[in-house]
Coordinates of C-alpha atoms in Angstrom, one line a residue:
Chain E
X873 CA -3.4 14.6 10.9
X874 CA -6.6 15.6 10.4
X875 CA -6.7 14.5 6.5
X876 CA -5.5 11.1 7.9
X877 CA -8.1 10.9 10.1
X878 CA -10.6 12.0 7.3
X879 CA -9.2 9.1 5.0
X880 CA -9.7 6.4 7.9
X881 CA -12.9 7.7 8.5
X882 CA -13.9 7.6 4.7
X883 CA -12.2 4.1 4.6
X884 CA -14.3 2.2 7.4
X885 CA -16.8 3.9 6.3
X886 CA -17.1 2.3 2.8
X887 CA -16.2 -1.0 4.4
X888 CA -19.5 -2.7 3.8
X889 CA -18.9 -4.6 7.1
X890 CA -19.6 -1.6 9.0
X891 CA -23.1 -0.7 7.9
X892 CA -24.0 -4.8 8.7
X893 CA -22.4 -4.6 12.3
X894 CA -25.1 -3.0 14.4
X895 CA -27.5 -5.5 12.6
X896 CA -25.3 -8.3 13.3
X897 CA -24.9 -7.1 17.0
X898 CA -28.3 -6.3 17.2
X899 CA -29.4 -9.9 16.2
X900 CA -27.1 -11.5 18.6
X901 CA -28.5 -9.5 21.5
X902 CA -31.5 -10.1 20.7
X903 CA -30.6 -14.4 20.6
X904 CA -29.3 -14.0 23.9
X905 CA -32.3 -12.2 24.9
X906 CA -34.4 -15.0 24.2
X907 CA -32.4 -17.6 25.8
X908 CA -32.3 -15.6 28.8
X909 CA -36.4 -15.0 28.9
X910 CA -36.9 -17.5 31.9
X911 CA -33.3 -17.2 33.3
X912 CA -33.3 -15.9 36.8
X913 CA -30.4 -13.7 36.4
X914 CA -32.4 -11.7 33.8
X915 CA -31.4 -8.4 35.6
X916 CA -27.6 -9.8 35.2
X917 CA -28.1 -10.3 31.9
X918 CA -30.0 -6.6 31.2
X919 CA -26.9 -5.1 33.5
X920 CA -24.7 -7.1 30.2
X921 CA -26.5 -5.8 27.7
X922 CA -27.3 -9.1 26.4
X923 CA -23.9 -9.8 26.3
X924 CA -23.9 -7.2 23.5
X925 CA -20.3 -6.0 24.5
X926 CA -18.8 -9.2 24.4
X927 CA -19.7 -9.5 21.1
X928 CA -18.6 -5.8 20.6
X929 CA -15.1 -7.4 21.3
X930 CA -14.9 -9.7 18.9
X931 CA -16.4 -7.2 16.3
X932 CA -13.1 -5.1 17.6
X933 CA -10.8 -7.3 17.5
X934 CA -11.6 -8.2 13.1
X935 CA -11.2 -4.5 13.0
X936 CA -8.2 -3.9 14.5
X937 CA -6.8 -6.8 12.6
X938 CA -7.8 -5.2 9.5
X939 CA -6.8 -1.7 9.7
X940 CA -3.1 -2.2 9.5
X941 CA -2.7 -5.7 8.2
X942 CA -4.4 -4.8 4.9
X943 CA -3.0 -1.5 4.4
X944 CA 0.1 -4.0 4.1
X945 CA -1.7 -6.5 2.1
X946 CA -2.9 -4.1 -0.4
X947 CA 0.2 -2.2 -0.8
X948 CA -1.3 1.0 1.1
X949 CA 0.7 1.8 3.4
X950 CA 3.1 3.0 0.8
X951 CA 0.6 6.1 -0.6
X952 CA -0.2 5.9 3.4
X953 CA 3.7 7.0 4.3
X954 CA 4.4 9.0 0.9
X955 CA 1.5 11.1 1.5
X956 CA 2.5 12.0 5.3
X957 CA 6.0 10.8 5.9
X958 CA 4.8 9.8 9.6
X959 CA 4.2 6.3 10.8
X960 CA 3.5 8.1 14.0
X961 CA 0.8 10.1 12.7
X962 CA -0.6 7.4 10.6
X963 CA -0.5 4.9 13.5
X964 CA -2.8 7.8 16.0
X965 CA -5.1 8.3 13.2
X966 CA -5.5 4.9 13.0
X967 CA -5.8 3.9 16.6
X968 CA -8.5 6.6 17.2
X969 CA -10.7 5.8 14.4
X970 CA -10.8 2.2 16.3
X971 CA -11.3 3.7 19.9
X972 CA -14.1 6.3 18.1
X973 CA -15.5 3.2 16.6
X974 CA -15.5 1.0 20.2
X975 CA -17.1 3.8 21.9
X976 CA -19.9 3.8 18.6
X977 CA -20.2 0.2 19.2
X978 CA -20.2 0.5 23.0
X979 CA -23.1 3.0 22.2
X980 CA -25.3 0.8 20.5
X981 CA -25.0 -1.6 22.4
X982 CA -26.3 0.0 25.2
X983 CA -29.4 1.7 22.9
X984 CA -30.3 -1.8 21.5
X985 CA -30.2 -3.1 25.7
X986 CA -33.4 -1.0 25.8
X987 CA -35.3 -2.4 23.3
X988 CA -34.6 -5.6 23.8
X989 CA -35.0 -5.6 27.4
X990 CA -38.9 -4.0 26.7
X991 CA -39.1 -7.1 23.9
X992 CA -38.4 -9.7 26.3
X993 CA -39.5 -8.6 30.0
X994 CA -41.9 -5.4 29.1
X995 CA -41.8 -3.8 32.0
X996 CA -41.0 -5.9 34.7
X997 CA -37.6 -5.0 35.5
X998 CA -37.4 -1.2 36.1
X999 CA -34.5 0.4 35.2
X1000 CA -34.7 2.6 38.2
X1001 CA -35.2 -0.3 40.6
X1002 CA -32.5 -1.0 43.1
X1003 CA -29.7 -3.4 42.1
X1004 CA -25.7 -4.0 42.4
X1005 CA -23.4 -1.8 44.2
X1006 CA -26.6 0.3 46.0
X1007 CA -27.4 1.8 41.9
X1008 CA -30.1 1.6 39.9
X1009 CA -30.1 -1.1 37.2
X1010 CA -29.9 1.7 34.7
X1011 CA -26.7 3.0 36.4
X1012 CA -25.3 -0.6 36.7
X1013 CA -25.8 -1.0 33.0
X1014 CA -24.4 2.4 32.2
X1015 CA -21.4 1.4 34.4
X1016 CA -20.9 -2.2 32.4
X1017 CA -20.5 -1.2 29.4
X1018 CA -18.2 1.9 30.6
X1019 CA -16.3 -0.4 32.5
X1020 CA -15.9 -2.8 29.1
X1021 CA -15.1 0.0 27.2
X1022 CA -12.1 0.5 29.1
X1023 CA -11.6 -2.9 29.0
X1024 CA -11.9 -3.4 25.2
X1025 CA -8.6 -1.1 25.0
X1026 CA -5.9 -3.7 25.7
X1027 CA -7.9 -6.2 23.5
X1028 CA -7.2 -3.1 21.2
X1029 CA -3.6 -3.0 21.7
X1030 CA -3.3 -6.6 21.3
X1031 CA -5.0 -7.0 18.4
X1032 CA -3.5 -3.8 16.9
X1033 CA 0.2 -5.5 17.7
X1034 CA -0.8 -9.3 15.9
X1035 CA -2.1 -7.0 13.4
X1036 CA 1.3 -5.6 12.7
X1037 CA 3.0 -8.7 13.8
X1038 CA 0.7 -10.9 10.9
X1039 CA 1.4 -11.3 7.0
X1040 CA -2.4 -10.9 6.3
X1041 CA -6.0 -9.6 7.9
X1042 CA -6.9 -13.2 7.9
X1043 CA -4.3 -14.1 10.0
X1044 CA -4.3 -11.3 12.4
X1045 CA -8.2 -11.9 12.8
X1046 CA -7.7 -15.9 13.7
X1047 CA -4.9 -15.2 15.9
X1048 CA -6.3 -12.4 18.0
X1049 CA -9.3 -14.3 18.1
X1050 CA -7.6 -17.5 19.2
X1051 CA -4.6 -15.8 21.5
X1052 CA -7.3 -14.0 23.3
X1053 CA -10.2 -16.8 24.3
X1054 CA -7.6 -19.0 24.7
X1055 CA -5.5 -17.3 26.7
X1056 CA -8.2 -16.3 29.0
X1057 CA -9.1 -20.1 29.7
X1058 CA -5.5 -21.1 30.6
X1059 CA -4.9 -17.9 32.7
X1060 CA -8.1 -19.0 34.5
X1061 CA -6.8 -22.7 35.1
X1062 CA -3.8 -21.5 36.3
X1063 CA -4.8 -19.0 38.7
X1064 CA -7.4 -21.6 40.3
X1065 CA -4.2 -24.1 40.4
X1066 CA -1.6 -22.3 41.0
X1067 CA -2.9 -18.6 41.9
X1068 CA -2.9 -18.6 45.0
X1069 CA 0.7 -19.4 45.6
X1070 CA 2.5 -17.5 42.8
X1071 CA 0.9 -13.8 43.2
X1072 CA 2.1 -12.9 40.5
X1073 CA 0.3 -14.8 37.5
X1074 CA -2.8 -12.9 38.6
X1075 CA -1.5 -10.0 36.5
X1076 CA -1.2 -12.0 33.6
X1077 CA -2.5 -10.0 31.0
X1078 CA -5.1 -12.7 29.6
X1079 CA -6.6 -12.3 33.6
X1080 CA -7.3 -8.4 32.9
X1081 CA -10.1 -9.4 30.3
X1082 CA -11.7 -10.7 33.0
X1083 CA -12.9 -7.3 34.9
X1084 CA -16.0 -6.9 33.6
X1085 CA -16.9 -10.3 34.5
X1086 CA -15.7 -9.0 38.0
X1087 CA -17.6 -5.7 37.8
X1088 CA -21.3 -7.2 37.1
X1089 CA -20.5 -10.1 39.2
X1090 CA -18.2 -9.0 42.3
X1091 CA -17.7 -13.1 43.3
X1092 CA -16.0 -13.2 40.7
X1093 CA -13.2 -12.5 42.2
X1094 CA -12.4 -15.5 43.6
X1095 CA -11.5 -16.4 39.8
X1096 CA -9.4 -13.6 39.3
X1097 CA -7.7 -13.0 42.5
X1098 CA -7.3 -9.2 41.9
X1099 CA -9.7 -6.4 43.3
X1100 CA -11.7 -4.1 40.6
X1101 CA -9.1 -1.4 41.1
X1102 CA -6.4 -3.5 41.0
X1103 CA -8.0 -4.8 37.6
X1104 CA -8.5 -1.4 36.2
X1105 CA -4.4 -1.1 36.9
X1106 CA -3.6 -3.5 35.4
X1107 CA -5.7 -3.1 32.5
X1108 CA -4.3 0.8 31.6
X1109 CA -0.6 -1.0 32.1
X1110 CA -1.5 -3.5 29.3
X1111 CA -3.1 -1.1 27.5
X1112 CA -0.5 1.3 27.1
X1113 CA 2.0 -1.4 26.6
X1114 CA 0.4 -3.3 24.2
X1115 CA -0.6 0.2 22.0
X1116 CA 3.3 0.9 22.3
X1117 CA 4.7 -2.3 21.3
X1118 CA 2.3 -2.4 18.5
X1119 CA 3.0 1.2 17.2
X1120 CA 7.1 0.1 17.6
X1121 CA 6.3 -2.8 15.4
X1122 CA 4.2 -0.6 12.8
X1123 CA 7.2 1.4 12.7
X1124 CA 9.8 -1.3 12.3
X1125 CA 8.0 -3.3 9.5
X1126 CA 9.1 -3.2 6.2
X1127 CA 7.2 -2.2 3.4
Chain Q
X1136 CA 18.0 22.2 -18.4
X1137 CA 17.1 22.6 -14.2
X1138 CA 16.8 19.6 -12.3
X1139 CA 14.0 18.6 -10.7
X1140 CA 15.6 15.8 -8.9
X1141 CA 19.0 14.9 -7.7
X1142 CA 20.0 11.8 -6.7
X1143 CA 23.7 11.7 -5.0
X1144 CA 25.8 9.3 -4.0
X1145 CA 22.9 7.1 -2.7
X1146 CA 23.8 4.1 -0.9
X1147 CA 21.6 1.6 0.5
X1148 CA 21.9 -2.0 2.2
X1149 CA 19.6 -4.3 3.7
X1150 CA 21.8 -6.8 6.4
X1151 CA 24.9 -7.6 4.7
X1152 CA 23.4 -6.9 0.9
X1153 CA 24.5 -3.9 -0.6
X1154 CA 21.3 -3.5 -2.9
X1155 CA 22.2 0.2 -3.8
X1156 CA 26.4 1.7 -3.5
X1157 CA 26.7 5.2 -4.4
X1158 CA 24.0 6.2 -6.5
X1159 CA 24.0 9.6 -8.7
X1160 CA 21.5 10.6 -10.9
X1161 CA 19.5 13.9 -12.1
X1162 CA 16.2 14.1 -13.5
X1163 CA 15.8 17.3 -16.3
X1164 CA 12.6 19.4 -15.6
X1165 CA 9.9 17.8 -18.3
X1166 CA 11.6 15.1 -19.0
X1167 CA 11.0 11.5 -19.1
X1168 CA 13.6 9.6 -17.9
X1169 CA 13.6 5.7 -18.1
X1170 CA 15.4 3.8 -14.8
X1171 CA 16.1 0.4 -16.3
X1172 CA 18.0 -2.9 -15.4
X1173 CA 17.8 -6.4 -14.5
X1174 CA 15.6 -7.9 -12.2
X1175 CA 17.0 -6.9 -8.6
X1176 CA 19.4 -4.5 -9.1
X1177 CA 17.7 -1.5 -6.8
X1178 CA 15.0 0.2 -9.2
X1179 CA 12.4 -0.3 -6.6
X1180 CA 14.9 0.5 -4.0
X1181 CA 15.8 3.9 -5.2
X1182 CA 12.4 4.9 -6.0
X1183 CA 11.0 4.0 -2.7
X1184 CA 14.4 6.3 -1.6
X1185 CA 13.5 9.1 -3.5
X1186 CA 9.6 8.4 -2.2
X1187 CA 10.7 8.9 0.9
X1188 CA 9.5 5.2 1.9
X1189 CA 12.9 4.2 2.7
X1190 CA 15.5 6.2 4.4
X1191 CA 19.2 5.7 2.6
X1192 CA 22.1 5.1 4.8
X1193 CA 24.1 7.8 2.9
X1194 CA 23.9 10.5 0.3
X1195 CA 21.4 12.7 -0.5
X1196 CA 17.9 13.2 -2.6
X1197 CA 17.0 17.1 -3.4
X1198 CA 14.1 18.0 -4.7
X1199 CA 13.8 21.9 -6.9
X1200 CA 10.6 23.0 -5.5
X1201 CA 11.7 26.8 -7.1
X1202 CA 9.0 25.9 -10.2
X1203 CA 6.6 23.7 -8.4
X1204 CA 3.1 24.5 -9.6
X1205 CA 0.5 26.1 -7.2
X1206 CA -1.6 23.4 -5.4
X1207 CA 0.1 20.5 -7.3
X1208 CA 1.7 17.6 -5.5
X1209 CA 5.3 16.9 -5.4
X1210 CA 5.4 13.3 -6.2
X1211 CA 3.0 11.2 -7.9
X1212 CA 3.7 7.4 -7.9
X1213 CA 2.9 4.0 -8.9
X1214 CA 5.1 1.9 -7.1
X1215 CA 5.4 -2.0 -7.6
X1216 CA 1.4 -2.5 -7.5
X1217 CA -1.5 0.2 -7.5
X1218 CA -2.1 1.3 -4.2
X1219 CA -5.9 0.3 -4.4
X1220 CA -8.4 -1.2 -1.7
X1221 CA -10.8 -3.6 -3.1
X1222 CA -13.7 -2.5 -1.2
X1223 CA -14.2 1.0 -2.6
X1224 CA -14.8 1.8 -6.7
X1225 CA -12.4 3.2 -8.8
X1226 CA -13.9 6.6 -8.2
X1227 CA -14.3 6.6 -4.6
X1228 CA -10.5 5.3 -4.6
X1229 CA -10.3 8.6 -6.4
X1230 CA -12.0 10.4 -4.7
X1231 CA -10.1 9.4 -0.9
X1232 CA -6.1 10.0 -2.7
X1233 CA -7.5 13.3 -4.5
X1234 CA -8.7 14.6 -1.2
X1235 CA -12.6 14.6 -2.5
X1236 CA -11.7 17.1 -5.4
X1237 CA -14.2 15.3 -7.7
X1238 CA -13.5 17.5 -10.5
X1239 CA -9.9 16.5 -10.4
X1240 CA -11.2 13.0 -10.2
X1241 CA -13.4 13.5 -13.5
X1242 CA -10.8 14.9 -15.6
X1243 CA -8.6 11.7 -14.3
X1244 CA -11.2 9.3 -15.4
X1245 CA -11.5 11.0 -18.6
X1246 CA -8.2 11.1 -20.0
X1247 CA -7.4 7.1 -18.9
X1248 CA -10.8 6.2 -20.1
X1249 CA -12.0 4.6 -17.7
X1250 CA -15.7 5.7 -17.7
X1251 CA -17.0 2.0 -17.9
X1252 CA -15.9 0.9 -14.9
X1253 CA -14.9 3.2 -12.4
X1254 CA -18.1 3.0 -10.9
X1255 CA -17.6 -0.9 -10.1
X1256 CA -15.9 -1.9 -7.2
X1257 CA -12.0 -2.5 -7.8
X1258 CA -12.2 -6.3 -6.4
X1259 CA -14.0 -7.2 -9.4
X1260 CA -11.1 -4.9 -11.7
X1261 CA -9.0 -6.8 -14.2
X1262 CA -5.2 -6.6 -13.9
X1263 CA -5.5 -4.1 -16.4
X1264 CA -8.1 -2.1 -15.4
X1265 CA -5.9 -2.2 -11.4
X1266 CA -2.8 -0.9 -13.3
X1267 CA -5.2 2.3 -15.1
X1268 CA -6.2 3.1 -11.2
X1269 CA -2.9 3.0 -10.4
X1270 CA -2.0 5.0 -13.0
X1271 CA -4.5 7.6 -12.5
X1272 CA -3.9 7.9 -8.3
X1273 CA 0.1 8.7 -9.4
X1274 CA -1.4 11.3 -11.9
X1275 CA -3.7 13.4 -9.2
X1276 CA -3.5 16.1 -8.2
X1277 CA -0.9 17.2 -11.3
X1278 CA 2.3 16.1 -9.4
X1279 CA 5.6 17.9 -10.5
X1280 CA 7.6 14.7 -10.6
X1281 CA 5.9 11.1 -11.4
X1282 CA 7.6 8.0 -10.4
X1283 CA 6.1 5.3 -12.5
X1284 CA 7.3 1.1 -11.8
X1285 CA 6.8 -1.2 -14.6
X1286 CA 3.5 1.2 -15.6
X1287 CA 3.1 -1.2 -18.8
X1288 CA 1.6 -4.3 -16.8
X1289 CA -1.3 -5.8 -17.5
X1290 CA -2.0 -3.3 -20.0
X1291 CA -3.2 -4.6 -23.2
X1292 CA -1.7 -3.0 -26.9
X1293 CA -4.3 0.1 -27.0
X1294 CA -3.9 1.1 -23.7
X1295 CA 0.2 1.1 -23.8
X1296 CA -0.2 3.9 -26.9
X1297 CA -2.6 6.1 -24.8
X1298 CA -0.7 5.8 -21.6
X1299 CA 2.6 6.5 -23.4
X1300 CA 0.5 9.4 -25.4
X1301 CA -0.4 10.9 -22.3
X1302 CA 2.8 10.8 -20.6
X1303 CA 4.4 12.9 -23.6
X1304 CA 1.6 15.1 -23.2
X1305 CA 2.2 15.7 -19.9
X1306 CA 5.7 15.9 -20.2
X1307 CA 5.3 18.5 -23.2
X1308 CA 3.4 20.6 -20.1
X1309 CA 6.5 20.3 -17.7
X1310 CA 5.4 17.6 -16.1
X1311 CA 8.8 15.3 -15.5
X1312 CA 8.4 11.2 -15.6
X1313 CA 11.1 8.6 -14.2
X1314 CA 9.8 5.2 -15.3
X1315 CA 11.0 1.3 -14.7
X1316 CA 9.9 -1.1 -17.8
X1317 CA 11.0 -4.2 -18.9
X1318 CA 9.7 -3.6 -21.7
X1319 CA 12.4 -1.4 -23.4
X1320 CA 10.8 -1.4 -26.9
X1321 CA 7.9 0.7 -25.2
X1322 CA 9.9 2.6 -22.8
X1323 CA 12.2 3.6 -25.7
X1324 CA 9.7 5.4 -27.5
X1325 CA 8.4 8.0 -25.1
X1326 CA 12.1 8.4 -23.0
X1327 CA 14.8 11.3 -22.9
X1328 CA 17.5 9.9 -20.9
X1329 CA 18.3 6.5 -19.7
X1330 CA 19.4 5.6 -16.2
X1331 CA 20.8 2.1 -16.3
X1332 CA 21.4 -0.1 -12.7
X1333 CA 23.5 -2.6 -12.5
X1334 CA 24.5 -4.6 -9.2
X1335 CA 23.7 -1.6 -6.8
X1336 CA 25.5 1.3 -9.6
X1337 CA 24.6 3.2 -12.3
X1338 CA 26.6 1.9 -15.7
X1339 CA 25.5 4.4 -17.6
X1340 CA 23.5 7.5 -17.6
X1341 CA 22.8 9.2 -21.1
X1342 CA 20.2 10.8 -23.4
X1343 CA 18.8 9.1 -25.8
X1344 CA 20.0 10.4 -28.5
X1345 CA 23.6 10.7 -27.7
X1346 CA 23.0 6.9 -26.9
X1347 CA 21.8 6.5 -30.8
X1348 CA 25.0 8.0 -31.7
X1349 CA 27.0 5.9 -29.8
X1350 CA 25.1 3.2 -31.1
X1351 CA 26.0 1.3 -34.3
X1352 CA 23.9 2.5 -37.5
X1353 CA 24.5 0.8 -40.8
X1354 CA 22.7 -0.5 -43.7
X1355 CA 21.5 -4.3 -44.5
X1356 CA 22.0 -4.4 -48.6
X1357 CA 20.4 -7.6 -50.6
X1358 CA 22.1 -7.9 -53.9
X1359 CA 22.3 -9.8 -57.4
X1360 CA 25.3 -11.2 -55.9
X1361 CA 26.7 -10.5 -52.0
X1362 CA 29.6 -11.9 -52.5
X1363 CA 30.9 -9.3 -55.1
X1364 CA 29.3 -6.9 -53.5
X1365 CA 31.3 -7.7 -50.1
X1366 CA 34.9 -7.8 -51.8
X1367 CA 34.1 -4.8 -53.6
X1368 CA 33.1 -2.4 -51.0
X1369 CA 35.6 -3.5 -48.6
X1370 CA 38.3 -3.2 -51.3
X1371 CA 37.0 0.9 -51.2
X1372 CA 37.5 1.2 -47.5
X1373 CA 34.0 0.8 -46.5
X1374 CA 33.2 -1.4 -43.1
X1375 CA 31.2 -4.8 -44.5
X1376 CA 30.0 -8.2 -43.0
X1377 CA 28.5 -10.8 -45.1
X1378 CA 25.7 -12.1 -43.7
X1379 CA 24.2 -15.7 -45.3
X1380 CA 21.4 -13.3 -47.3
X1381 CA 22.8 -9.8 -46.7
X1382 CA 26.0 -7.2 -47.0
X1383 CA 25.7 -5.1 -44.0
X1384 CA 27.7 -1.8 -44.6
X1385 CA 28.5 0.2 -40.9
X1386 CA 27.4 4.0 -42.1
X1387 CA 29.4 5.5 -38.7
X1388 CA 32.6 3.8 -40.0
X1389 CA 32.1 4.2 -43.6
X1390 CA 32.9 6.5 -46.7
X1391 CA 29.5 8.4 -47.9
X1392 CA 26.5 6.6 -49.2
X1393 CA 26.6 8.0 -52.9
X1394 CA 30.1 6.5 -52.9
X1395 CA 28.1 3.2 -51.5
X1396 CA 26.2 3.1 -54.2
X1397 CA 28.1 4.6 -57.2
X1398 CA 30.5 2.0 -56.5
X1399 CA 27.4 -0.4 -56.8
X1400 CA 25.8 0.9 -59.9
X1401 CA 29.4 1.1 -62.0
X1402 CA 30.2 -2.4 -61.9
X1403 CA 25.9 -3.4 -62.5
X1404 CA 25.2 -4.9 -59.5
X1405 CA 21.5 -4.8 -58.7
X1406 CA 20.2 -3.7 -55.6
X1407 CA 17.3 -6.2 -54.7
X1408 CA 16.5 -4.5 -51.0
X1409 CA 18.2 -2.1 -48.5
X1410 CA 17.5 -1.3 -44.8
X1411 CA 18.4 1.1 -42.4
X1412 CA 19.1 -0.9 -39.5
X1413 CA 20.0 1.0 -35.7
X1414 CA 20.8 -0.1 -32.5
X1415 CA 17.8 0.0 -30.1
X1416 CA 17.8 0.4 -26.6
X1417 CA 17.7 -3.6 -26.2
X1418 CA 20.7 -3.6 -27.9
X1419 CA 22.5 -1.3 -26.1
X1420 CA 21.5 -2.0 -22.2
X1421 CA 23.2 -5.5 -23.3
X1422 CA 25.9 -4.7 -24.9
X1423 CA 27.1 -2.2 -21.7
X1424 CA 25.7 -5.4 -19.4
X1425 CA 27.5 -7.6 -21.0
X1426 CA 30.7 -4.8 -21.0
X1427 CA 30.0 -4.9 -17.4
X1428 CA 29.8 -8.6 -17.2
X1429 CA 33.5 -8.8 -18.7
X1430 CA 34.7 -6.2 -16.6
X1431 CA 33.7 -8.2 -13.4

């Protein structure tokens, strides 16, 4: 196990996309951090890191797609299950390379919030001044991307399952991309249609994405339908299915 | 001679396809053994079976680990297509399946000559170049057995003669070598013992040289006149076809050669050109296909 997770670690490290990510997130930040110079909400944007995490799901979600698919796509996954006999272990090493890497992306993009937030506001906003939930902004912040972090786990899991489910990286990165903005949009139509009246389509899965929307913005919930907690809930459930199903289907397909 | 693999009774199917239907094989220590067959017949299947990629539904696949070299690998393999990612160079490829023993990587680079360009990343490799890294991953870490699938593609003339040079090197060292090739006229010069699949069972399982014996072995004679020549050695017993420009004489069925040509000589008939002519491995997988075929 511990060679395996040596290899996966010498494998996205080598992957010249990794070294350009923080630059890419960092730049993206810092766009959103101009367009939000004048904005009113600037504390709501500081408390979402520029919406630095959002973009640290989509950054995710190209991983996860290419961690399995291409092992496939390059024939890998053959040395992968000579070499160690299990898919088990191979799919653990795996899967906490990606969750090491989410909590390294989650990271940065709570150090690049700092900068970012003295580049556009100096120091107008104090991070120890008062803000959401009786906490400092600093705390709220701290919380948001915490609460994301969990959150970006059953992207994880769904991304790792199309992953296993696609014929190539390219196809589990445009369908994860596409299954999960879309399917946020029509879970959101549907609960403000129908919501109200069928209970339970708020614990759709496409409706757990949605709590740390609710987290930095409690009205939210009037979109959502479901309490923080009952979010969180639901969000482990997925997780855990989705991380299951995918490792069944990494187990089940043929090489 | 100890095994180093045994293959028995192996059976394998995929839905209602039988693809492999009891399977028995053994693989000699230091020996190179060539697994050969049409296109579809299980080669893959088995070696991905005795790889341990696929389980087999029954039978069994032992391996003698009672001479296996201290720190050396079980299996090394190339199976189908070189397991390489195109974002890392041929060394760092290296460097990840050799578990960062870069002298082990050096020697490797060395002896497939591949100094030139194992520093480039493998997305800009030639099919060729691919196929040496292959190679090279299946020969780290000095394996005990090497599994080897079509090794010869994509490799260019000069690079077939040093791979085959360096697989009956390592073979001379006790390294043991089961390899799939189309291309039997290559295979046939470094092999031992043939394994040859047909439709999901082995039709025949032999060394290479009892193979030869079986095989026919006779002589292609050009003469001042074939037609003479013909009527007279068959009228002494010896085995002859005419051919439009030749007399060929079957030695395996035939009196000796000085009677061959004594007979020749006496009645002044003037040898223009003779040729020792055998049947090669080509000859033979088709003649026991085509046995097969019949049998069917």
């Amino acid at each position: 196990m511990k060679e395996l997770l040596s290899e996966e670690f010498y494998k996205l490290i080598h992957k010249r996309g990794t070294w350009y990510t923080p630059i890419v997130l960092f730049m993206a930040m810092l766009a959103v951090g101009f367009m939000a110079r004048h904005s009113p909400d600037a504390q709501w944007y500081i408390t979402a890191a520029f919406a630095g995490t959002e973009w640290v799901l989509i950054i995710m979600i190209v991983v996860c797609a290419t961690t399995i698919s291409m092992e496939y796509e390059y024939g890998t996954i053959k040395h992968l299950v000579i070499e160690d006999k299990g898919k088990v272990r191979i799919f653990l090493s795996k899967f906490s390379i990606i969750i090491l890497y989410d909590a390294y992306l989650h990271l940065l993009a709570f150090g690049f919030t700092l900068p970012i937030k003295w580049l556009m506001y100096g120091g107008k906003y104090s991070f120890s001044a008062n803000y959401e939930y009786g906490q400092s902004l600093m705390s709220n912040l701290i919380n948001e991307c915490l609460i994301d972090f969990l959150g970006s786990i059953v992207i994880i899991g769904a991304a790792l399952l199309l992953s296993c489910a696609a014929k190539s990286a390219a196809v589990a990165i445009a369908s994860g991309i596409t299954v999960i903005f879309i399917g946020q949009g029509v879970s959101m139509m549907l609960l403000r249609n129908v919501g109200r009246s069928i209970p339970l389509l708020r614990w759709n899965p496409f409706n757990m994405l949605n709590m740390p929307n609710e987290w930095s913005n409690p009205a939210y919930y009037e979109n959502t339908l479901l309490t923080i907690k009952q979010l969180m809930i639901g969000n482990i459930g997925y997780s855990i299915l989705f991380i299951l199903a995918a490792f069944l289907m990494f187990e089940r397909k043929r090489i | 001679m100890e095994n180093v693999l045994t293959v028995k009774h192996v059976s394998k199917r995929f839905g209602r396809h039988t693809v492999l239907n009891d399977i028995s094989f053994q693989v000699p220590k230091g020996s190179i053994v060539g697994l050969i067959g049409p296109n579809g017949v299980g080669k893959s299947t088995i070696m991905k079976i005795i790889l341990g990629i696929y389980a087999s539904d029954s039978g069994e696949v032992r391996f003698n680990d009672a001479h296996s070299a201290k720190g050396a690998k079980r299996v090394g393999e190339l199976i189908e297509s070189p397991a390489i990612y195109p974002f890392l160079t041929g060394r760092e490829q290296l460097m990840l399946y050799s578990h960062k023993d870069s002298n082990d990587v050096r020697k490797i680079v060395e002896v497939m000559g591949m100094t030139d360009y194992v520093d480039k990343p493998v997305a800009h490799y030639s099919l060729g170049m691919k196929q040496k890294t292959g190679i090279a991953i299946a020969l780290l870490q000095h394996p005990e057995l090497v599994i080897l699938d079509e090794p010869m593609n994509g490799l260019d003339p000069m690079s077939n003669r040093d791979l085959r040079n360096l697989i009956l090197k390592l073979a001379e060292n006790g390294t043991t070598f089961l390899v799939s090739s189309h291309i039997l006229s290559e295979l046939e010069k470094m092999i031992d013992q043939v394994v040859l699949l047909d439709h999901g069972n082995v039709v025949l399982a032999d060394s290479m040289i009892h193979l030869h014996e079986l095989g026919a072995n006779y002589l292609s004679l050009m003469t001042s006149s074939n037609d003479q020549c013909a009527k007279l050695l068959a009228a002494n017993r010896f085995c002859v076809a005419e051919t439009s420009m030749s007399v060929r004489v079957s030695l395996t069925e035939s009196p000796s050669l000085n009677d061959l040509f004594n007979i020749l000589l006496t009645h002044h008939i003037q040898i223009n050109d003779v040729q020792h002519l055998q049947t090669d491995l080509e000859d033979s997988v088709l003649t026991v296909l085509e046995h097969q075929g019949g049998n069917r």
